[in-house]
PDB file of C-alpha atoms and ligand atoms in Angstrom:
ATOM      1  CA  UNK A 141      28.256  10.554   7.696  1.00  0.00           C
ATOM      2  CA  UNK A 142      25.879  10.635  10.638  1.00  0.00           C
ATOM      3  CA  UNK A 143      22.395   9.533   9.555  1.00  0.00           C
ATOM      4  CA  UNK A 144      19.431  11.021  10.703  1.00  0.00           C
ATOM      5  CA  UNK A 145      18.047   9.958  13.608  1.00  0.00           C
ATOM      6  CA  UNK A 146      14.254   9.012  13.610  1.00  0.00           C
ATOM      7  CA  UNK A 147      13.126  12.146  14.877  1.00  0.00           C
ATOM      8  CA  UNK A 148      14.965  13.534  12.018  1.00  0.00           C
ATOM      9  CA  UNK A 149      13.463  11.123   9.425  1.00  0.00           C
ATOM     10  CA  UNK A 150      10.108  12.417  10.662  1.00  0.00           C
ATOM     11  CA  UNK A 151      10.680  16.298  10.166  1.00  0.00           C
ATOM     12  CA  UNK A 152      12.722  14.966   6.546  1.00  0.00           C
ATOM     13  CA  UNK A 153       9.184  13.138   5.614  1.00  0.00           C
ATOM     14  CA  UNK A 154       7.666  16.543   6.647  1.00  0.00           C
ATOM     15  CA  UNK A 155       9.847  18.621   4.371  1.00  0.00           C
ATOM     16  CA  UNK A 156       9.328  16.207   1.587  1.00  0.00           C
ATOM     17  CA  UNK A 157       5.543  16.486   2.079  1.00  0.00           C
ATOM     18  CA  UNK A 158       5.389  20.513   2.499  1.00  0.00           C
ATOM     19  CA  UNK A 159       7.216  21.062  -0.809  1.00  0.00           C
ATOM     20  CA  UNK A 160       5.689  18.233  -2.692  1.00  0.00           C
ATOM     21  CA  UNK A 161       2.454  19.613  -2.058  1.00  0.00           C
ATOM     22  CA  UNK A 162       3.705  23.128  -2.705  1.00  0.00           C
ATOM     23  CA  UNK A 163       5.128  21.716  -5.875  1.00  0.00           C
ATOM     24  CA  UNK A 164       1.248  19.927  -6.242  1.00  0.00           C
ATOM     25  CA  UNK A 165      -0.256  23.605  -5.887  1.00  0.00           C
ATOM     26  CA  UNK A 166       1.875  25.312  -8.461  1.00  0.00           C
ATOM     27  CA  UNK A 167       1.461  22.350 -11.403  1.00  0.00           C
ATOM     28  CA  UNK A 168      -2.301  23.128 -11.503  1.00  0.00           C
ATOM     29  CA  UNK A 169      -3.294  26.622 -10.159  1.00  0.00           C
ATOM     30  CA  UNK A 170      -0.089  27.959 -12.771  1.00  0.00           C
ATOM     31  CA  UNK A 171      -0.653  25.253 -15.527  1.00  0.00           C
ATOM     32  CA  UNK A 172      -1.178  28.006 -18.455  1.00  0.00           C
ATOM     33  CA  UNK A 173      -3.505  27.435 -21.286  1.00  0.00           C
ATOM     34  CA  UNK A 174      -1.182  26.773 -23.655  1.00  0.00           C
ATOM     35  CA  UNK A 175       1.323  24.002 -22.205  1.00  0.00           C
ATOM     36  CA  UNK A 176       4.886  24.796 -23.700  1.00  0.00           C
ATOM     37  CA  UNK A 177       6.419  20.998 -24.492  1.00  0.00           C
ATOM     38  CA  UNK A 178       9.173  19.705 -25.358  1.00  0.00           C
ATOM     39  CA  UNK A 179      11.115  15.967 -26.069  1.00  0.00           C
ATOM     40  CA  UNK A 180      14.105  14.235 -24.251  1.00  0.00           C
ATOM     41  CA  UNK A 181      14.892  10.581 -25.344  1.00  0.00           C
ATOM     42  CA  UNK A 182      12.474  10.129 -28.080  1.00  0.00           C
ATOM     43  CA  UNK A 183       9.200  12.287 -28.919  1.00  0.00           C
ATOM     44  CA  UNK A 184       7.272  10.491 -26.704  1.00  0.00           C
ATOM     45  CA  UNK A 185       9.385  11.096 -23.537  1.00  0.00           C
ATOM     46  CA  UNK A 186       8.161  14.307 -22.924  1.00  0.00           C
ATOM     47  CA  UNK A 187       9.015  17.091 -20.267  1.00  0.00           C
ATOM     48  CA  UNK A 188       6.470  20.264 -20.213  1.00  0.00           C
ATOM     49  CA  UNK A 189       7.191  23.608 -18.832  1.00  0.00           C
ATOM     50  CA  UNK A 190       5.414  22.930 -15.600  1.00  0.00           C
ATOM     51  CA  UNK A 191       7.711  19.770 -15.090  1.00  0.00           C
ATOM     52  CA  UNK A 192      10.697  22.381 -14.971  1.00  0.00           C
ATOM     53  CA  UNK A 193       9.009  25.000 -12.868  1.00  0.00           C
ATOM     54  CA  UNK A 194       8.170  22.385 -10.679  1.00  0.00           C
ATOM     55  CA  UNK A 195      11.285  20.775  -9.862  1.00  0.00           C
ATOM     56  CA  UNK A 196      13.077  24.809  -9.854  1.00  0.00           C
ATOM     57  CA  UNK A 197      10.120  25.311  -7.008  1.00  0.00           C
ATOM     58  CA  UNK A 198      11.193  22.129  -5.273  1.00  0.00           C
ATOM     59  CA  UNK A 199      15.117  22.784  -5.961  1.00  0.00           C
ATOM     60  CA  UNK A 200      14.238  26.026  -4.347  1.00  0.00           C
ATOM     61  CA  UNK A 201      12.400  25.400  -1.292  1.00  0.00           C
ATOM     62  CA  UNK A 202      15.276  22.335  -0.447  1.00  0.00           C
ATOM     63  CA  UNK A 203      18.129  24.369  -0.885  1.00  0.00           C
ATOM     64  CA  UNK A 204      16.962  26.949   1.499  1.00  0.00           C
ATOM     65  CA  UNK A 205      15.773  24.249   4.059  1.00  0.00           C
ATOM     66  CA  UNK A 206      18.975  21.780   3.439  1.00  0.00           C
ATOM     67  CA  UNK A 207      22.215  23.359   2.360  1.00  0.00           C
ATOM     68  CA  UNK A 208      23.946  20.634   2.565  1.00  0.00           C
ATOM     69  CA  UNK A 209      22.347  17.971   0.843  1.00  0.00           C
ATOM     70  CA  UNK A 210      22.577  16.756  -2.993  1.00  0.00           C
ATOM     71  CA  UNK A 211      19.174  17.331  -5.022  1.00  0.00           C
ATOM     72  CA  UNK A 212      18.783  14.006  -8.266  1.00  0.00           C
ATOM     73  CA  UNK A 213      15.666  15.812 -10.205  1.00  0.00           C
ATOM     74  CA  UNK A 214      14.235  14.114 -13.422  1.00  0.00           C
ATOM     75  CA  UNK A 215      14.652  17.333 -15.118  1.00  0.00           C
ATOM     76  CA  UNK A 216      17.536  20.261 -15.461  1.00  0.00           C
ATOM     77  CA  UNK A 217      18.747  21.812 -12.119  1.00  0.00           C
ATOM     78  CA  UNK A 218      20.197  18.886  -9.849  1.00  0.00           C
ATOM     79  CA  UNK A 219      23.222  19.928  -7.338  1.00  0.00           C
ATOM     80  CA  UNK A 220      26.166  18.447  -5.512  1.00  0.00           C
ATOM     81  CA  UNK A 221      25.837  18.158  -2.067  1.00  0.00           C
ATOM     82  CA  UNK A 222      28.531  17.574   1.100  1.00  0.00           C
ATOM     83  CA  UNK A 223      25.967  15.969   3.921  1.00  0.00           C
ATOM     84  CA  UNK A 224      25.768  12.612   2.092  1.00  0.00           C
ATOM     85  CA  UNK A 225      21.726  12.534   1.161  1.00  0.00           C
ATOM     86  CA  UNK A 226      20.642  13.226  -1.948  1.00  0.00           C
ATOM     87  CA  UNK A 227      17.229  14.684  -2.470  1.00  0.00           C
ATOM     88  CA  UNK A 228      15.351  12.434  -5.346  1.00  0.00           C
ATOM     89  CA  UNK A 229      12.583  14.473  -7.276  1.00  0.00           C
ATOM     90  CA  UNK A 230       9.873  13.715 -10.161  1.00  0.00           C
ATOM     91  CA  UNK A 231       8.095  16.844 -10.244  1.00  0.00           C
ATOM     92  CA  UNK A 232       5.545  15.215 -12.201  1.00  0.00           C
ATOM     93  CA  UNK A 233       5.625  11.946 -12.669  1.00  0.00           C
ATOM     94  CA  UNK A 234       2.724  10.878 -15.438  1.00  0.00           C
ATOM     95  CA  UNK A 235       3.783  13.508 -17.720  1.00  0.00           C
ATOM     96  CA  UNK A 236       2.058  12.502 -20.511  1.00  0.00           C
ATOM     97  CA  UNK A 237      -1.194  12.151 -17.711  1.00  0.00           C
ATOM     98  CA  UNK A 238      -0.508  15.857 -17.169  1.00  0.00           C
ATOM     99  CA  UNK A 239      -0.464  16.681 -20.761  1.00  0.00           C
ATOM    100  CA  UNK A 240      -3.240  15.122 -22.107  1.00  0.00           C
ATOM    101  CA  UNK A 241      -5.669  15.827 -18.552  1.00  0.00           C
ATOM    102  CA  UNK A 242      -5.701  12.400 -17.325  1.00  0.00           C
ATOM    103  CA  UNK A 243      -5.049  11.281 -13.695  1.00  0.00           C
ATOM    104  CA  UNK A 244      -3.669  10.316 -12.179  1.00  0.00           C
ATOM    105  CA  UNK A 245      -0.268  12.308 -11.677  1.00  0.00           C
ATOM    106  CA  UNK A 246       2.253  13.095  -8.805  1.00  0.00           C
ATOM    107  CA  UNK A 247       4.792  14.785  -7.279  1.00  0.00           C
ATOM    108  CA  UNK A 248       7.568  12.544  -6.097  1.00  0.00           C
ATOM    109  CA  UNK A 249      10.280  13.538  -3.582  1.00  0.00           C
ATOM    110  CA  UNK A 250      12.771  11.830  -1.073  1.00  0.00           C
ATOM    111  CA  UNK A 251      15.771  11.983   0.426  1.00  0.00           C
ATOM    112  CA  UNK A 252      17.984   9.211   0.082  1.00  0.00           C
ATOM    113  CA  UNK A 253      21.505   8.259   1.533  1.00  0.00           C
ATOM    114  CA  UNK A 254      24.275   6.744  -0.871  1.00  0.00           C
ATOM    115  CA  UNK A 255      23.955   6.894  -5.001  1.00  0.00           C
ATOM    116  CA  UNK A 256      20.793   7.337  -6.765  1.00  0.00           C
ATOM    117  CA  UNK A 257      22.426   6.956  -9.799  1.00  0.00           C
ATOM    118  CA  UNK A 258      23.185   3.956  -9.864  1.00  0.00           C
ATOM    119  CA  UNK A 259      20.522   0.850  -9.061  1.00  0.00           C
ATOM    120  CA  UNK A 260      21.431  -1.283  -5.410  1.00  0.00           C
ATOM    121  CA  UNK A 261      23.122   1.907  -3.909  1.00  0.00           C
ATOM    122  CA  UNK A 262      20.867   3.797  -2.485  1.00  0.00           C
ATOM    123  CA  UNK A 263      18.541   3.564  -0.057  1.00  0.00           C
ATOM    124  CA  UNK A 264      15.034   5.743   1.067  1.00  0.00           C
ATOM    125  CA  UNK A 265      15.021   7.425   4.321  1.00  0.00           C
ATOM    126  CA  UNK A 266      12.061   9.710   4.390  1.00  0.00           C
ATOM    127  CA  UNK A 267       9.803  10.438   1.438  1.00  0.00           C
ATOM    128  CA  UNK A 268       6.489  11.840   0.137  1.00  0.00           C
ATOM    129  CA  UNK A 269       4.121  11.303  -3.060  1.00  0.00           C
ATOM    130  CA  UNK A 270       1.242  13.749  -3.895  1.00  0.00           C
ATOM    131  CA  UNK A 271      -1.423  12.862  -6.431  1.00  0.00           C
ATOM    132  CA  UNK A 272      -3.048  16.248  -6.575  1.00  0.00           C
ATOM    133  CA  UNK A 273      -5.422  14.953  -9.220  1.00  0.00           C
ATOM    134  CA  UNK A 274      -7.444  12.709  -6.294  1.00  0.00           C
ATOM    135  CA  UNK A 275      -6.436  14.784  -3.584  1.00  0.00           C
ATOM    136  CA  UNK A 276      -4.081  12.375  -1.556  1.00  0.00           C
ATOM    137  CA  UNK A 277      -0.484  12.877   0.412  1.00  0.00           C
ATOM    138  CA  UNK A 278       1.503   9.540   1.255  1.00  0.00           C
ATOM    139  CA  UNK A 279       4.588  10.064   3.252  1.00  0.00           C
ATOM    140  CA  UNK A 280       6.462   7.539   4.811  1.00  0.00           C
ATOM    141  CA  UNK A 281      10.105   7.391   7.178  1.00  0.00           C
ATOM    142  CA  UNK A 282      12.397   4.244   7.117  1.00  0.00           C
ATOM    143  CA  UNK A 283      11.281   2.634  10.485  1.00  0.00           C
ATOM    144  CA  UNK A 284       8.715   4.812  11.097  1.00  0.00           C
ATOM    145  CA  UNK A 285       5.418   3.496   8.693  1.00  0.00           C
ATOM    146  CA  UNK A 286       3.643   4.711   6.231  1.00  0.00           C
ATOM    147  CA  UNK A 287       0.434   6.897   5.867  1.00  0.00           C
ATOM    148  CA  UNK A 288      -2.215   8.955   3.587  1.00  0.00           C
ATOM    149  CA  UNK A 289      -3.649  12.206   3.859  1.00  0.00           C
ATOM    150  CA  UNK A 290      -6.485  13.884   2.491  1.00  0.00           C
ATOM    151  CA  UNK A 291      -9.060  16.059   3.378  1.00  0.00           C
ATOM    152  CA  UNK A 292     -10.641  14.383   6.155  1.00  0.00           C
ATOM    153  CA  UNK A 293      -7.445  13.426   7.915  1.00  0.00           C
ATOM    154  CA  UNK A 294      -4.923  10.821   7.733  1.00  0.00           C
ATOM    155  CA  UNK A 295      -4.297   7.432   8.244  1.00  0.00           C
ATOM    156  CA  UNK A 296      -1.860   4.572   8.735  1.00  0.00           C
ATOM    157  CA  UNK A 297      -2.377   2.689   4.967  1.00  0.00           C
ATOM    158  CA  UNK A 298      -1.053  -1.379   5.210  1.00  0.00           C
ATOM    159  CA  UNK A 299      -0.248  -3.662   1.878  1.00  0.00           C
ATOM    160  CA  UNK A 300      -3.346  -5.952   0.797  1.00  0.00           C
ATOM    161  CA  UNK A 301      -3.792  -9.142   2.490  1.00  0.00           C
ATOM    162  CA  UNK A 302      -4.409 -10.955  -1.503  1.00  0.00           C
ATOM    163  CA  UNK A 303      -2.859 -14.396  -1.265  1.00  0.00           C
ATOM    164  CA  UNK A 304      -3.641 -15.909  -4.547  1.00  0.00           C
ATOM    165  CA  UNK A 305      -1.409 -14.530  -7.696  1.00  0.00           C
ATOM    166  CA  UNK A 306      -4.731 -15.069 -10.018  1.00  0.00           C
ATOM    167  CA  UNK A 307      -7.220 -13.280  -7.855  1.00  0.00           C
ATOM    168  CA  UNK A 308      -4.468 -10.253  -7.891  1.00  0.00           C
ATOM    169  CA  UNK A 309      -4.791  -6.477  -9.483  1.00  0.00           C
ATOM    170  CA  UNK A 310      -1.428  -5.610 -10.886  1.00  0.00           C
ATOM    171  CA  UNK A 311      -0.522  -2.685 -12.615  1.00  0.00           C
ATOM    172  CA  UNK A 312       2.559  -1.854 -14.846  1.00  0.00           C
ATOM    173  CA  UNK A 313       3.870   0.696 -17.161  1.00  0.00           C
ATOM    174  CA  UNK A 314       5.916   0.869 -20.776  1.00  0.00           C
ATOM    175  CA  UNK A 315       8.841   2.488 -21.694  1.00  0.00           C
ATOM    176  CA  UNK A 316       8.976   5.253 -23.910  1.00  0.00           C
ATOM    177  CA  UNK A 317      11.582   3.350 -26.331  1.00  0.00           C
ATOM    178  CA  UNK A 318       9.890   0.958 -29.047  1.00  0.00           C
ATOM    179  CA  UNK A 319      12.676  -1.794 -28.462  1.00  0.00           C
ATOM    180  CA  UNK A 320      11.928  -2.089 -24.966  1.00  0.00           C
ATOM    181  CA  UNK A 321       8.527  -1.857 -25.055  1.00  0.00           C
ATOM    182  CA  UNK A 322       8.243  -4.979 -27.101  1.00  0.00           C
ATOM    183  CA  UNK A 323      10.125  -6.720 -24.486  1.00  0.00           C
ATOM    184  CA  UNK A 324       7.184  -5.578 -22.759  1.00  0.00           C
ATOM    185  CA  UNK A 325       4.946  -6.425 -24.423  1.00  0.00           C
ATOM    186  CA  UNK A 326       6.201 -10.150 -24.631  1.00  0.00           C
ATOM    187  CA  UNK A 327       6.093 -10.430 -21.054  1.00  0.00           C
ATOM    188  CA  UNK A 328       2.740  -9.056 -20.545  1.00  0.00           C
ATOM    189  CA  UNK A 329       1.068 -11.897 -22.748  1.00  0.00           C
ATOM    190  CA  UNK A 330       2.351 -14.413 -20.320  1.00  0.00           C
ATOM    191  CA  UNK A 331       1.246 -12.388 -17.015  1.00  0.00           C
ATOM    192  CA  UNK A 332      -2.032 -11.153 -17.847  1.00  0.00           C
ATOM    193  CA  UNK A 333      -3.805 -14.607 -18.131  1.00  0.00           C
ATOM    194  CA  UNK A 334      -2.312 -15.511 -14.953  1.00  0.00           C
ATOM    195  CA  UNK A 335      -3.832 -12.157 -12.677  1.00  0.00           C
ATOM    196  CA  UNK A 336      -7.088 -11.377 -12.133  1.00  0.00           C
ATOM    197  CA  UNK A 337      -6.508  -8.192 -14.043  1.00  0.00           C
ATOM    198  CA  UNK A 338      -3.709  -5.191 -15.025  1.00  0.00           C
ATOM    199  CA  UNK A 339      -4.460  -1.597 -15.102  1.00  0.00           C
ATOM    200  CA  UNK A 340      -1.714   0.944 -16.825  1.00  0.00           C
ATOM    201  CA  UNK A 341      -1.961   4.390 -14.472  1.00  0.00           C
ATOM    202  CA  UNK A 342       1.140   5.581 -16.298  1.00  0.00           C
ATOM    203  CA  UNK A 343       2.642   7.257 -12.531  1.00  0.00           C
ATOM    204  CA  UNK A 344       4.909   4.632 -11.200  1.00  0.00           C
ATOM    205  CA  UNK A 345       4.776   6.650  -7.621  1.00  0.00           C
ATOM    206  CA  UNK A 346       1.008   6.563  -7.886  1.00  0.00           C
ATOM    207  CA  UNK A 347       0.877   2.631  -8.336  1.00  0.00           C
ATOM    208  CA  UNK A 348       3.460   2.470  -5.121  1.00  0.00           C
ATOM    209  CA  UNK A 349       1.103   4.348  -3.380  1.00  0.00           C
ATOM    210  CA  UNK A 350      -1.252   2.016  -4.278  1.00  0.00           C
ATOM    211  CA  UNK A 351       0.320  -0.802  -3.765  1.00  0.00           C
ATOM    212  CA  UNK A 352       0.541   0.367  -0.404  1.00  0.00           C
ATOM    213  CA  UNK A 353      -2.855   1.703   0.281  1.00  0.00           C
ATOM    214  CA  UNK A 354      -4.043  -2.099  -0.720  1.00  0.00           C
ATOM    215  CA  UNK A 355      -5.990  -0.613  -3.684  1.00  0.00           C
ATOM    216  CA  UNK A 356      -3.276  -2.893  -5.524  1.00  0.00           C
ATOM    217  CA  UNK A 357      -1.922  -5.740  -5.098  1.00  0.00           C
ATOM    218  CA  UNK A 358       1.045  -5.499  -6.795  1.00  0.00           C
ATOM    219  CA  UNK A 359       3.284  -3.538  -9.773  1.00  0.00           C
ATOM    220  CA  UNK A 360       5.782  -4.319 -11.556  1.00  0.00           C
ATOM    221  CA  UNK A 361       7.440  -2.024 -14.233  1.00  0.00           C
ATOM    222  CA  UNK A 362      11.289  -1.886 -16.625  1.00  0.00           C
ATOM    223  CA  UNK A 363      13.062   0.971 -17.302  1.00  0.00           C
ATOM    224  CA  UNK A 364      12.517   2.556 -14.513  1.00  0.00           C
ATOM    225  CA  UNK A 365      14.772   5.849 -12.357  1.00  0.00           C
ATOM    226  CA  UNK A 366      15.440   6.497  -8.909  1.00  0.00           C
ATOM    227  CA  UNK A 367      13.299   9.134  -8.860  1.00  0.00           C
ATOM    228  CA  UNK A 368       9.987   7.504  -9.971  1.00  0.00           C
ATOM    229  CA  UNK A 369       9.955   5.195  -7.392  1.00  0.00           C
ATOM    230  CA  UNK A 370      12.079   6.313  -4.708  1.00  0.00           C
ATOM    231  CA  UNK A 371       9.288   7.934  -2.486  1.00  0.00           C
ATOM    232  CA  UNK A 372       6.832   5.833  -3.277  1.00  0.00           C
ATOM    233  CA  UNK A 373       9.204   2.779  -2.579  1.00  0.00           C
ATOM    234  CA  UNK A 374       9.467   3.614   1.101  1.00  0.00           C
ATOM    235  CA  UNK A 375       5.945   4.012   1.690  1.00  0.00           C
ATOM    236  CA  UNK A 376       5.355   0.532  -0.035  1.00  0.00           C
ATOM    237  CA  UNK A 377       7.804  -1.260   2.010  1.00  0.00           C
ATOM    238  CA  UNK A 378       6.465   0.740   5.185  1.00  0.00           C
ATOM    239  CA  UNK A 379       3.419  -0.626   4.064  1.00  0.00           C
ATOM    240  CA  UNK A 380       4.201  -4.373   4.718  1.00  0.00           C
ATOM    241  CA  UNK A 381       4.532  -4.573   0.455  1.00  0.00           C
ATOM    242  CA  UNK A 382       7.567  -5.940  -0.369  1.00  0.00           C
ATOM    243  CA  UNK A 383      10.155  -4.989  -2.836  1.00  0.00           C
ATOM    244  CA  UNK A 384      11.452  -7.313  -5.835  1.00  0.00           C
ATOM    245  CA  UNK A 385      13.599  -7.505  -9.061  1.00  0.00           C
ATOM    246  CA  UNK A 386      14.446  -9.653 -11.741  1.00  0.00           C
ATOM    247  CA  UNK A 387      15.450 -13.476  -9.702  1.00  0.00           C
ATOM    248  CA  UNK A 388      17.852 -12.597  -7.059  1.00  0.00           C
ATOM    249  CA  UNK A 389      18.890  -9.150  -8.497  1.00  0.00           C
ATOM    250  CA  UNK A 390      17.805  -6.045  -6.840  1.00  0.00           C
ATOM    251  CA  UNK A 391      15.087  -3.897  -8.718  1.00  0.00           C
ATOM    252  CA  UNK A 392      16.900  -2.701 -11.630  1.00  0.00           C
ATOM    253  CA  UNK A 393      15.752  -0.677 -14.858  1.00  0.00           C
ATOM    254  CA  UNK A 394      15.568  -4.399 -16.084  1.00  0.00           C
ATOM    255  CA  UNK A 395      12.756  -5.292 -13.475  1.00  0.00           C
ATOM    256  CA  UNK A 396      11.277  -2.744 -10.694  1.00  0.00           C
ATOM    257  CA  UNK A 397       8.409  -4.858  -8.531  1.00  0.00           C
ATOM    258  CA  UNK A 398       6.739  -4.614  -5.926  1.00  0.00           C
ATOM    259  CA  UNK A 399       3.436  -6.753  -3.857  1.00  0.00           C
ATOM    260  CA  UNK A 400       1.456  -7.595  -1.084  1.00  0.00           C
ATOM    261  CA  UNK A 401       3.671 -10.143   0.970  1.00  0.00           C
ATOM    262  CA  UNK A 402       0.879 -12.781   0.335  1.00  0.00           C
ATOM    263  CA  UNK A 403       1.919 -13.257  -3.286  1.00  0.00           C
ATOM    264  CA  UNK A 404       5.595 -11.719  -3.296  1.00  0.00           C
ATOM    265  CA  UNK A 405       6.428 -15.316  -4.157  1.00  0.00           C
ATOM    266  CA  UNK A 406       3.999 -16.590  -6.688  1.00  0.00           C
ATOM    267  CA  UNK A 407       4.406 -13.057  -8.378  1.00  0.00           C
ATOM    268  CA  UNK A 408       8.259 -13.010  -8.510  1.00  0.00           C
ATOM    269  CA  UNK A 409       8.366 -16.390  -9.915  1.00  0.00           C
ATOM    270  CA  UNK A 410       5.465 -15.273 -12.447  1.00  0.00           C
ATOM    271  CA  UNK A 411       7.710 -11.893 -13.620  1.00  0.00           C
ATOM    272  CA  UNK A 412      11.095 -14.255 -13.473  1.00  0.00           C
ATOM    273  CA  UNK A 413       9.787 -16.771 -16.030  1.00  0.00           C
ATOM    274  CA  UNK A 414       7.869 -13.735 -18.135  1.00  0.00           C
ATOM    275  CA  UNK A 415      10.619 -11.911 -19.038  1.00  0.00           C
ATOM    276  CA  UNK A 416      13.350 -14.864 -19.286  1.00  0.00           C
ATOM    277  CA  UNK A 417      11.070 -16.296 -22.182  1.00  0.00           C
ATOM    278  CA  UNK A 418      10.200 -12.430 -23.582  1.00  0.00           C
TER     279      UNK A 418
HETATM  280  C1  LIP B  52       6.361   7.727 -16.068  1.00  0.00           C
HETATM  281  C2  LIP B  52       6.313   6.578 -15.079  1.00  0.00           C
HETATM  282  C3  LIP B  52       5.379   5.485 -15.581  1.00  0.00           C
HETATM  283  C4  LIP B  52       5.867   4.976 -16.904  1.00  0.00           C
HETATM  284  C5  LIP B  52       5.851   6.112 -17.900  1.00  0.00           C
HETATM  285  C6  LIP B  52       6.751   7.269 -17.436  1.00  0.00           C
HETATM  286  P1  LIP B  52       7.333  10.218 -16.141  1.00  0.00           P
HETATM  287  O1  LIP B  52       7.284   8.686 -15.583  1.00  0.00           O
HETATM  288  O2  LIP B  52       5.857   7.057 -13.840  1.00  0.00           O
HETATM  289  O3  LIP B  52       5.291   4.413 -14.670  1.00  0.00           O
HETATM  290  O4  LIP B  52       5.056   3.913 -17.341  1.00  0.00           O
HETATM  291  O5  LIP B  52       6.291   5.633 -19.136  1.00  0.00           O
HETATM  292  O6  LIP B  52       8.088   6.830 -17.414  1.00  0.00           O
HETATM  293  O7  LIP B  52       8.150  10.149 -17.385  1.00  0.00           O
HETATM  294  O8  LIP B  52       5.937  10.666 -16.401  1.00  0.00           O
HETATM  295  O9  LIP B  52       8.015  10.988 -15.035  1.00  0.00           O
END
């Protein structure tokens, strides 16, 4: 398989911005009054109507642009593909955000080369996040940085310089299962006193973004997929933030972190001991 070259990476990062803003467009100029919902895992996990037409609009617009490539959506409508890279969607990731009229929530894409499915195989070449709710477009390429975009332009965004684990804002997320979520729970009571705070967005993408727009220092989150976090994974390591799991295991649905490289360390050792003892 011939990887894209950097040049390439760059116009990928474009694609995956064009239709993740196009995506952006259609999940709030066609949201209709009444929100058709349904369940997946549990009642909780939720996917709307708007999740679907969004990731169709996205399946649509990459298909036509990349023949070739696979497409890994959270929802229905994925496809094989013969080039080796996989397109990665969340066509709204905060769901629940979406429902209920909260922000923030985003549109996740990327294209990734090797296995998405499975955790430690695959790896972000080009990607984009859009948190229509604030108005901002991250994008990143592997090599190539990261950056924001609004409406008065864009600019290069850099990991936080924090340096001490109890002066740091961390956010996380819960799972939609009960079991896991008291595992979760466990492990929060040892972090929190130890930080100077945690906020719960509920977008993992979002809190990558912010991780790597310094407006957090760090995030760290279980039972996580490929496709919340592979978009917003690039532009964190871009970023300068770097990427952890669980010890020396790579991020996993067990542990997904990531932090500003001045308390990688401290923070790692804080999650490691957290959810040993949960
Ligand atoms: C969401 C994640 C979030 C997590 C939520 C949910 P979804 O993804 O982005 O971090 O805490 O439970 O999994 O389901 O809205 O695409």
């Amino acid at each position: 398989m011939n990887l894209p070259d950097p040049l390439d990476r760059h116009a990928l990062a474009e694609l995956a911005r064009d239709v993740a803003e196009q995506a952006g467009r259609l999940i709030v100029q066609g949201r209709p009054d009444r929100l058709e919902v349904s369940s997946k895992s549990s009642r909780r996990d939720i996917v709307t109507e708007m999740d679907q037409r969004a990731q169709d609009a996205l399946c649509e617009a990459l298909a036509a642009a990349r023949p070739d490539d696979a497409i890994l959506g959270e929802e229905q409508g994925g496809r094989p593909g013969t080039s080796g890279l996989t397109w990665v969607l969340d066509p709204i990731d905060g769901t629940v955000n979406y429902l209920y009229g909260l922000s923030p929530f985003s549109v996740s894409v990327a294209v990734v080369e090797g296995d998405p499915t499975t955790w430690g195989r695959w790896s972000p070449l080009a990607g984009a996040v859009v948190i229509p709710p604030v108005g901002l477009t991250y994008l990143a390429t592997l090599g190539g940085g990261a950056m924001v975009q609004d409406a008065h332009g864009a600019r290069e965004v850099r990991a936080s310089s924090a340096t001490e684990l109890s002066m740091a804002l961390v956010a996380t997320g819960f799972a939609y299962g009960a079991e896991l979520r008291c595992v979760q729970t466990r492990a929060f009571v040892e972090i929190i006193p130890k930080v100077r705070d945690i906020r719960r967005t509920g977008s993992a993408a979002a809190d990558l973004c912010w991780v790597a727009d310094g407006r957090l220092d760090g995030y760290f989150e279980a039972g996580l997929h490929a496709w919340d976090v592979a978009a917003g994974q690039l532009i964190a390591t871009e970023a300068g933030a770097v990427l952890h799991g669980l010890g020396d295991e790579v991020p996993n649905g067990e542990l997904y972190a990531m932090s500003a490289p001045g308390i990688s360390a401290d923070f790692a050792a804080l999650l490691r001991s957290a959810h040993r003892s949960s």
